[in-house]
């Protein structure tokens, strides 16, 4: 089935939650015809907080907060699915979260597991199991930015049946745009990485949001600096074909009996 999927790349402003929401709304008006859209990490609040107190000041509860409510209302009215990075407060905890909303309201959320750099001082590590959501047109998984470094999470979502992995990001290291499509190749899934642009407190974000296919090919890349709304047709059936050669299957050829180290936290252990 061909599904119109894409991303919105833009430049959230630190702590400007109302302004960011208004900017997102104005960009969404350019996405008529898209069925699934992915927005960057922490798209409501910005990223480079100096303290947990500051991060918390621009957080909200899900689904009751203003940004969540806006997304739910938009998705209902426009019959679209949206994945968006959001700064989530839950009781005394703070999470770097991705929310998934659709025509029937909130569908689910994912909380970033692998926190990057000073994020470890700001957010609690994700505590929700990796989940694949069954949409009418595709099975969808979510990861957030630095999660990209950990092949295990891509594999788990693919093993759980994801066709498309949505990847809200605030990328700063120069590797992900090359490396992430390889996760798509080895797992035979589509990936939508929605990155942000701009600089916050000296930290420069790398733009170049992209969509890659189950052969690891980048179908489209945004510019480094400009806002962009982009979507294109993805044939989700292609993500269900897991043969690498006529005699090799991406999943069935695995050797889990040899992978036991992967489920221990041991490192640097000479055999
Ligand atoms: C990142 O995880 N925002 C680099």
Tab-separated table of C-alpha atoms and ligand atoms in Angstrom:
chain	number	residue	atom	x	y	z
A	1	UNK	CA	0.000	0.000	0.000
A	2	UNK	CA	1.377	3.425	-0.903
A	3	UNK	CA	1.177	5.913	1.942
A	4	UNK	CA	2.018	9.622	1.835
A	5	UNK	CA	4.634	10.115	4.564
A	6	UNK	CA	7.094	12.834	5.437
A	7	UNK	CA	8.554	15.277	7.885
A	8	UNK	CA	8.526	18.875	8.976
A	9	UNK	CA	11.979	20.344	9.548
A	10	UNK	CA	12.137	23.658	11.377
A	11	UNK	CA	13.913	25.651	14.080
A	12	UNK	CA	12.194	25.512	17.466
A	13	UNK	CA	13.103	28.372	19.801
A	14	UNK	CA	14.267	27.551	23.302
A	15	UNK	CA	11.464	28.024	25.819
A	16	UNK	CA	9.108	29.626	23.284
A	17	UNK	CA	6.360	27.024	23.514
A	18	UNK	CA	3.546	29.196	22.117
A	19	UNK	CA	5.682	30.486	19.268
A	20	UNK	CA	6.859	26.976	18.392
A	21	UNK	CA	3.307	25.684	18.324
A	22	UNK	CA	2.237	28.559	16.054
A	23	UNK	CA	5.162	27.845	13.722
A	24	UNK	CA	4.268	24.161	13.594
A	25	UNK	CA	0.659	25.043	12.805
A	26	UNK	CA	1.700	27.312	9.954
A	27	UNK	CA	3.967	24.567	8.520
A	28	UNK	CA	1.243	21.929	8.868
A	29	UNK	CA	-0.873	24.016	6.500
A	30	UNK	CA	1.665	23.071	3.796
A	31	UNK	CA	1.197	19.334	4.373
A	32	UNK	CA	-2.213	18.806	2.813
A	33	UNK	CA	-2.358	15.273	1.435
A	34	UNK	CA	0.164	13.798	3.866
A	35	UNK	CA	-1.100	10.821	5.871
A	36	UNK	CA	1.837	10.637	8.276
A	37	UNK	CA	4.119	13.479	9.348
A	38	UNK	CA	7.092	13.445	11.711
A	39	UNK	CA	8.278	16.522	13.637
A	40	UNK	CA	11.659	16.974	15.399
A	41	UNK	CA	12.601	16.006	18.955
A	42	UNK	CA	11.397	18.425	21.688
A	43	UNK	CA	9.622	20.421	19.007
A	44	UNK	CA	7.464	22.274	21.535
A	45	UNK	CA	10.224	23.438	23.874
A	46	UNK	CA	13.652	23.546	22.251
A	47	UNK	CA	16.583	21.467	23.465
A	48	UNK	CA	19.586	23.019	25.171
A	49	UNK	CA	18.358	23.541	28.724
A	50	UNK	CA	20.885	24.327	31.445
A	51	UNK	CA	19.025	22.665	34.294
A	52	UNK	CA	16.215	20.273	35.007
A	53	UNK	CA	14.229	23.162	36.502
A	54	UNK	CA	14.504	25.071	33.242
A	55	UNK	CA	13.522	22.020	31.171
A	56	UNK	CA	10.577	21.398	33.466
A	57	UNK	CA	9.334	24.961	33.070
A	58	UNK	CA	8.636	24.235	29.396
A	59	UNK	CA	7.266	20.712	29.786
A	60	UNK	CA	3.686	19.530	29.702
A	61	UNK	CA	1.556	16.536	30.572
A	62	UNK	CA	0.402	14.146	27.877
A	63	UNK	CA	-2.312	14.211	26.610
A	64	UNK	CA	-3.670	17.183	28.576
A	65	UNK	CA	-0.984	19.798	27.802
A	66	UNK	CA	-1.405	22.534	25.200
A	67	UNK	CA	0.887	21.076	22.539
A	68	UNK	CA	-0.573	17.565	22.861
A	69	UNK	CA	-4.087	19.017	22.717
A	70	UNK	CA	-3.224	21.052	19.635
A	71	UNK	CA	-1.765	18.007	17.860
A	72	UNK	CA	-4.754	15.843	18.744
A	73	UNK	CA	-7.161	18.466	17.471
A	74	UNK	CA	-5.176	18.999	14.276
A	75	UNK	CA	-4.910	15.267	13.572
A	76	UNK	CA	-8.654	14.808	14.116
A	77	UNK	CA	-9.567	17.711	11.878
A	78	UNK	CA	-7.153	16.859	9.070
A	79	UNK	CA	-7.353	13.041	9.265
A	80	UNK	CA	-3.551	12.808	9.583
A	81	UNK	CA	-1.174	10.893	11.819
A	82	UNK	CA	1.558	12.954	13.451
A	83	UNK	CA	4.627	11.931	15.443
A	84	UNK	CA	6.145	14.818	17.397
A	85	UNK	CA	8.930	15.194	19.919
A	86	UNK	CA	7.621	16.711	23.143
A	87	UNK	CA	9.013	17.667	26.534
A	88	UNK	CA	6.827	15.551	28.846
A	89	UNK	CA	6.173	16.008	32.553
A	90	UNK	CA	4.669	13.085	34.428
A	91	UNK	CA	4.301	13.705	38.183
A	92	UNK	CA	7.837	14.567	39.286
A	93	UNK	CA	9.447	12.930	36.275
A	94	UNK	CA	10.527	14.495	33.008
A	95	UNK	CA	10.822	12.614	29.715
A	96	UNK	CA	12.067	13.342	26.232
A	97	UNK	CA	9.039	11.833	24.495
A	98	UNK	CA	7.537	11.244	21.071
A	99	UNK	CA	3.754	11.357	20.879
A	100	UNK	CA	1.709	9.675	18.129
A	101	UNK	CA	-1.694	11.163	17.372
A	102	UNK	CA	-4.215	10.381	14.665
A	103	UNK	CA	-7.759	10.938	13.410
A	104	UNK	CA	-9.158	9.175	16.487
A	105	UNK	CA	-7.026	11.052	19.015
A	106	UNK	CA	-3.925	9.990	20.871
A	107	UNK	CA	-2.500	6.650	19.737
A	108	UNK	CA	0.579	6.245	21.936
A	109	UNK	CA	3.951	7.551	22.990
A	110	UNK	CA	7.593	6.562	23.308
A	111	UNK	CA	10.061	7.916	25.866
A	112	UNK	CA	13.696	8.268	24.745
A	113	UNK	CA	15.798	5.474	26.205
A	114	UNK	CA	19.314	6.602	25.358
A	115	UNK	CA	19.882	10.106	26.691
A	116	UNK	CA	22.566	12.203	24.977
A	117	UNK	CA	25.232	14.186	26.842
A	118	UNK	CA	23.702	16.650	29.362
A	119	UNK	CA	20.242	15.202	28.785
A	120	UNK	CA	21.159	12.741	31.530
A	121	UNK	CA	20.878	15.667	33.992
A	122	UNK	CA	17.571	16.859	32.562
A	123	UNK	CA	15.411	13.855	31.762
A	124	UNK	CA	14.534	10.482	33.179
A	125	UNK	CA	15.442	7.566	30.897
A	126	UNK	CA	12.553	6.092	28.945
A	127	UNK	CA	10.553	3.451	30.763
A	128	UNK	CA	8.057	2.343	28.098
A	129	UNK	CA	8.659	-0.892	26.175
A	130	UNK	CA	9.409	-0.471	22.491
A	131	UNK	CA	6.015	-0.639	20.810
A	132	UNK	CA	4.777	-1.005	17.264
A	133	UNK	CA	1.464	0.706	16.557
A	134	UNK	CA	-0.920	-0.723	13.990
A	135	UNK	CA	-2.202	2.121	11.845
A	136	UNK	CA	-4.727	1.473	9.056
A	137	UNK	CA	-1.977	1.801	6.459
A	138	UNK	CA	1.248	0.732	8.205
A	139	UNK	CA	2.859	-0.565	11.370
A	140	UNK	CA	4.761	2.253	13.007
A	141	UNK	CA	7.587	2.389	15.561
A	142	UNK	CA	9.274	5.404	17.178
A	143	UNK	CA	12.818	6.183	18.323
A	144	UNK	CA	14.330	9.531	19.300
A	145	UNK	CA	17.605	11.024	18.069
A	146	UNK	CA	20.583	9.446	19.925
A	147	UNK	CA	18.719	6.141	20.077
A	148	UNK	CA	20.100	5.818	16.544
A	149	UNK	CA	23.467	4.662	17.942
A	150	UNK	CA	21.956	1.493	19.390
A	151	UNK	CA	21.194	-1.156	16.764
A	152	UNK	CA	19.256	-3.232	19.264
A	153	UNK	CA	16.277	-0.865	19.353
A	154	UNK	CA	15.930	-0.715	15.571
A	155	UNK	CA	16.056	-4.499	15.443
A	156	UNK	CA	13.467	-4.933	18.161
A	157	UNK	CA	11.007	-2.602	16.426
A	158	UNK	CA	11.598	-4.424	13.133
A	159	UNK	CA	11.117	-7.816	14.801
A	160	UNK	CA	7.869	-6.491	16.249
A	161	UNK	CA	6.736	-5.791	12.700
A	162	UNK	CA	7.440	-2.092	12.103
A	163	UNK	CA	7.194	-0.992	8.467
A	164	UNK	CA	8.144	2.609	9.199
A	165	UNK	CA	10.317	3.864	12.061
A	166	UNK	CA	9.736	7.528	12.871
A	167	UNK	CA	12.766	9.261	14.328
A	168	UNK	CA	12.235	12.775	15.739
A	169	UNK	CA	15.710	14.254	16.199
A	170	UNK	CA	17.858	17.179	17.279
A	171	UNK	CA	21.043	15.792	15.712
A	172	UNK	CA	24.394	17.411	16.363
A	173	UNK	CA	27.012	14.733	15.584
A	174	UNK	CA	27.852	14.443	11.876
A	175	UNK	CA	27.211	10.699	11.491
A	176	UNK	CA	23.513	9.920	11.713
A	177	UNK	CA	22.472	10.975	8.224
A	178	UNK	CA	24.867	8.334	6.825
A	179	UNK	CA	24.409	5.700	9.504
A	180	UNK	CA	20.658	5.634	10.096
A	181	UNK	CA	19.719	4.412	6.582
A	182	UNK	CA	21.885	1.350	7.292
A	183	UNK	CA	19.502	0.451	10.121
A	184	UNK	CA	16.779	0.632	7.470
A	185	UNK	CA	18.771	-1.640	5.167
A	186	UNK	CA	19.586	-4.357	7.696
A	187	UNK	CA	16.044	-4.361	9.065
A	188	UNK	CA	14.314	-3.724	5.740
A	189	UNK	CA	12.185	-0.829	6.990
A	190	UNK	CA	11.469	2.745	5.999
A	191	UNK	CA	12.885	5.462	8.275
A	192	UNK	CA	11.762	9.065	8.600
A	193	UNK	CA	14.312	11.177	10.478
A	194	UNK	CA	12.849	14.618	11.223
A	195	UNK	CA	15.707	16.814	12.361
A	196	UNK	CA	15.801	20.464	13.389
A	197	UNK	CA	17.943	23.381	12.280
A	198	UNK	CA	19.480	26.369	14.050
A	199	UNK	CA	21.739	26.908	17.049
A	200	UNK	CA	20.898	27.034	20.772
A	201	UNK	CA	23.447	28.309	23.296
A	202	UNK	CA	26.285	27.422	20.913
A	203	UNK	CA	24.961	23.975	19.994
A	204	UNK	CA	24.409	23.680	16.242
A	205	UNK	CA	21.855	21.265	14.854
A	206	UNK	CA	22.490	19.615	11.528
A	207	UNK	CA	19.182	19.752	9.596
A	208	UNK	CA	19.266	17.395	6.581
A	209	UNK	CA	16.142	15.501	7.648
A	210	UNK	CA	15.620	12.500	5.399
A	211	UNK	CA	13.546	9.503	4.424
A	212	UNK	CA	15.257	6.196	3.654
A	213	UNK	CA	13.895	2.969	2.212
A	214	UNK	CA	14.291	-0.751	3.017
A	215	UNK	CA	17.355	-0.918	0.742
A	216	UNK	CA	19.071	1.805	2.757
A	217	UNK	CA	18.659	4.367	-0.008
A	218	UNK	CA	18.005	7.956	0.980
A	219	UNK	CA	14.937	9.034	-0.969
A	220	UNK	CA	15.094	12.708	-0.067
A	221	UNK	CA	17.219	14.951	2.161
A	222	UNK	CA	16.331	18.427	3.405
A	223	UNK	CA	18.785	21.317	3.445
A	224	UNK	CA	21.000	22.052	6.459
A	225	UNK	CA	19.385	25.344	7.386
A	226	UNK	CA	15.959	25.831	5.856
A	227	UNK	CA	12.527	24.911	7.141
A	228	UNK	CA	10.972	22.221	4.984
A	229	UNK	CA	7.725	20.306	4.711
A	230	UNK	CA	8.219	17.196	2.606
A	231	UNK	CA	6.227	14.054	1.976
A	232	UNK	CA	6.236	11.304	-0.601
A	233	UNK	CA	4.552	7.963	-1.308
A	234	UNK	CA	6.063	4.964	0.509
A	235	UNK	CA	5.031	1.461	-0.528
A	236	UNK	CA	4.820	-0.231	2.852
A	237	UNK	CA	4.660	-3.714	1.263
A	238	UNK	CA	8.365	-3.280	0.529
A	239	UNK	CA	9.088	-3.302	4.262
A	240	UNK	CA	7.441	-6.733	4.585
A	241	UNK	CA	9.828	-8.391	2.129
A	242	UNK	CA	12.776	-9.504	4.257
A	243	UNK	CA	14.739	-11.602	1.759
A	244	UNK	CA	18.330	-10.457	1.158
A	245	UNK	CA	19.078	-13.104	-1.474
A	246	UNK	CA	16.723	-15.900	-2.574
A	247	UNK	CA	18.316	-17.962	0.243
A	248	UNK	CA	18.884	-15.369	2.962
A	249	UNK	CA	16.284	-13.828	5.226
A	250	UNK	CA	17.114	-10.753	7.309
A	251	UNK	CA	15.535	-12.227	10.434
A	252	UNK	CA	15.428	-16.006	9.976
A	253	UNK	CA	19.187	-16.184	9.308
A	254	UNK	CA	20.010	-14.624	12.673
A	255	UNK	CA	21.894	-16.723	15.227
A	256	UNK	CA	20.417	-15.747	18.604
A	257	UNK	CA	22.197	-18.737	20.189
A	258	UNK	CA	25.432	-16.826	19.514
A	259	UNK	CA	24.123	-13.447	20.672
A	260	UNK	CA	23.691	-13.988	24.403
A	261	UNK	CA	26.158	-11.184	25.202
A	262	UNK	CA	23.610	-8.780	23.717
A	263	UNK	CA	21.211	-9.331	26.576
A	264	UNK	CA	23.810	-8.803	29.300
A	265	UNK	CA	25.250	-5.429	30.276
A	266	UNK	CA	28.835	-6.766	30.171
A	267	UNK	CA	31.370	-4.669	28.264
A	268	UNK	CA	35.093	-5.104	27.496
A	269	UNK	CA	35.081	-8.706	28.605
A	270	UNK	CA	37.861	-10.626	26.845
A	271	UNK	CA	36.762	-14.159	25.939
B	1	LIG	C1	20.361	13.984	20.553
B	1	LIG	O1	20.076	12.880	20.990
B	1	LIG	N1	19.506	14.978	20.632
B	1	LIG	C2	21.658	14.246	19.936
